[in-house]
Short mmCIF file of C-alpha atoms in Angstrom, two decimals:
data_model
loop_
_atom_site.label_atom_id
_atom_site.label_comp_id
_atom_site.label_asym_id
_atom_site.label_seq_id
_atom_site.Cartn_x
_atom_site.Cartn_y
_atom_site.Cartn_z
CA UNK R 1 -70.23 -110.57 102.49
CA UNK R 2 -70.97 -109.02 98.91
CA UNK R 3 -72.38 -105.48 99.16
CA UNK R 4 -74.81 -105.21 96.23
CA UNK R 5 -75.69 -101.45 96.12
CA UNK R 6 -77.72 -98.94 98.30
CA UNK R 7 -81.13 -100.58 99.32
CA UNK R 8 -82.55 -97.36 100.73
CA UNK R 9 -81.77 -94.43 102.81
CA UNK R 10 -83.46 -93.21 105.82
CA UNK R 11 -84.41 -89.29 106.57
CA UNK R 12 -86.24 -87.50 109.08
CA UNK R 13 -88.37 -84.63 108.19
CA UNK R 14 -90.58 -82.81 110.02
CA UNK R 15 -93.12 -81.73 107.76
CA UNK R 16 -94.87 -84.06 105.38
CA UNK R 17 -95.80 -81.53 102.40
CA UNK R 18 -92.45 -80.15 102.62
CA UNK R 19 -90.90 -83.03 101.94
CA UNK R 20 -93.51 -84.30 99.11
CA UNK R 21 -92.72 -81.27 97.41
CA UNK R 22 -89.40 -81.65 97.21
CA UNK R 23 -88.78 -85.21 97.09
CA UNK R 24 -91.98 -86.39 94.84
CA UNK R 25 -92.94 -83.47 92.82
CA UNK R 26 -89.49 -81.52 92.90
CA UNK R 27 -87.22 -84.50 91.89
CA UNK R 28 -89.76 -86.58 90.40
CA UNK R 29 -89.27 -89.45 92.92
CA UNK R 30 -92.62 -92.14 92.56
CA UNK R 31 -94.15 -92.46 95.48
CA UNK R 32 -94.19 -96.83 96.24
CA UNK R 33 -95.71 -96.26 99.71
CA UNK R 34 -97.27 -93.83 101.71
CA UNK R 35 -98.37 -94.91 105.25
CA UNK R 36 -100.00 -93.18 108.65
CA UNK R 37 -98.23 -94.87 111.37
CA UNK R 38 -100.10 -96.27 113.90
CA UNK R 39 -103.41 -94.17 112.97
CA UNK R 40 -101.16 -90.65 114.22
CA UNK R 41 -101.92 -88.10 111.86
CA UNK R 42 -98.61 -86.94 112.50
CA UNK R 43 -96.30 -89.76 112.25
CA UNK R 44 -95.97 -91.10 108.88
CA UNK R 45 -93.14 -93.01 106.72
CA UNK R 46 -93.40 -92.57 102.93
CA UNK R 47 -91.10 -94.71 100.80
CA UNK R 48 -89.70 -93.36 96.97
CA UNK R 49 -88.30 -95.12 94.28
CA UNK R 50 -85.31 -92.99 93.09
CA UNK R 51 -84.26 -95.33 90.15
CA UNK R 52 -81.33 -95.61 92.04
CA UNK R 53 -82.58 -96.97 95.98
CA UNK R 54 -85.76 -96.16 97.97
CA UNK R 55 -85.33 -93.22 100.13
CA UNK R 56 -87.51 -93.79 103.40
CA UNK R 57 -88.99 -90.52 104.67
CA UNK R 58 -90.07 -90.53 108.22
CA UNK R 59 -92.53 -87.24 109.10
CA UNK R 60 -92.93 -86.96 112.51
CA UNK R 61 -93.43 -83.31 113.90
CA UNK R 62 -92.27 -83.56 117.40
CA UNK R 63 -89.66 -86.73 117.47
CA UNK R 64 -89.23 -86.73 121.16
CA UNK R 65 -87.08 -89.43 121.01
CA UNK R 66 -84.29 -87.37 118.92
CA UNK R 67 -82.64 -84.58 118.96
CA UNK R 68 -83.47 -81.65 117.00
CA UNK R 69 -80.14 -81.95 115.16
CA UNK R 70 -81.28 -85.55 113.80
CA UNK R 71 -83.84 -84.67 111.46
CA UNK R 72 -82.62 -84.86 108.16
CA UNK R 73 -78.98 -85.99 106.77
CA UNK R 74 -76.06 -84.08 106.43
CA UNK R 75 -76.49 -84.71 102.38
CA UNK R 76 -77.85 -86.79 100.15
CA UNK R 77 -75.80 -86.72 96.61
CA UNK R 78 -77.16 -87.65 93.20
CA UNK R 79 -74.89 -88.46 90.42
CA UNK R 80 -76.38 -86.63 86.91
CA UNK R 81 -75.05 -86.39 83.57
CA UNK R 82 -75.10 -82.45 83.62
CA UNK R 83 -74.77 -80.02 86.79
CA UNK R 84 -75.85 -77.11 84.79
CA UNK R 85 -79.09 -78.52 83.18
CA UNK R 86 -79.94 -80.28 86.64
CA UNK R 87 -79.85 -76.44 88.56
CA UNK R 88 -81.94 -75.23 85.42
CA UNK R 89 -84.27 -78.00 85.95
CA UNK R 90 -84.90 -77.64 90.02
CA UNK R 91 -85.40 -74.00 89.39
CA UNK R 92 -87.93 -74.99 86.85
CA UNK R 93 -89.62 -76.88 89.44
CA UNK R 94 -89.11 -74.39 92.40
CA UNK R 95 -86.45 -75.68 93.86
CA UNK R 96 -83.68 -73.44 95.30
CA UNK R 97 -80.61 -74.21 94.49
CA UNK R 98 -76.67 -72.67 94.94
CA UNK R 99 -74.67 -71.52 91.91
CA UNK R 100 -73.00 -74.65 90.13
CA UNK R 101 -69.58 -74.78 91.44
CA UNK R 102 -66.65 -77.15 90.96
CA UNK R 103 -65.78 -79.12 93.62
CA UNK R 104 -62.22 -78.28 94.81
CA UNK R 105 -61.11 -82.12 95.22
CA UNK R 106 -62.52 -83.63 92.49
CA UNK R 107 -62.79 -81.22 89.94
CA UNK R 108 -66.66 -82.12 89.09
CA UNK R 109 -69.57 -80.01 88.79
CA UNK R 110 -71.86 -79.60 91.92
CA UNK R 111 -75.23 -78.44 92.09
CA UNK R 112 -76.50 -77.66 96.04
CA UNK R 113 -79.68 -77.33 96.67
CA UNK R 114 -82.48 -77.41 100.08
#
């Protein structure tokens, strides 16, 4: 089996504005789909093109079916050309992010942000 690259990765998010702003208008992510499930106002799945893979965002407020804990990933990392103009950007856009650091273990720039 030849593994070709990332097709997309999954994330659960609770609230579907949030997660516009951030994903769409924050890092500039095109939106390629953006669905009601099953006619539930509250349940939808919204698919971005990152240039990279397609992130699938589901938006359900109350996921009964998972716990709390599962909504969201643990990180998602994006490889840029320049930590310090990235941070300068997201600010730009209103997202917060951490000081640039330098990542003890491999020595590169890291930008965190929420």
């Amino acid at each position: 089996m030849q593994i070709n690259g990332i097709h997309h990765i999954a994330i659960v998010c609770s609230d579907r504005e949030k997660a516009l702003n951030f994903y769409h208008k924050g890092l500039g992510f095109s939106v390629i789909r953006d669905n009601c499930k099953e006619n539930n106002k509250d349940h939808w799945k919204i698919d971005l093109d990152t240039g990279i893979c397609e992130l699938e965002i589901f938006i359900k407020q109350d996921w009964k079916e998972l716990d709390p804990c599962a909504y969201g990933v643990r990180h998602l990392s994006f490889h840029v050309d320049d930590a310090e103009q990235c941070a300068r950007e997201l600010k730009f856009r209103g997202i917060e992010c951490d000081p640039v650091r330098t990542d003890q273990f491999t020595g590169e720039k890291i930008v965190i942000c929420r």
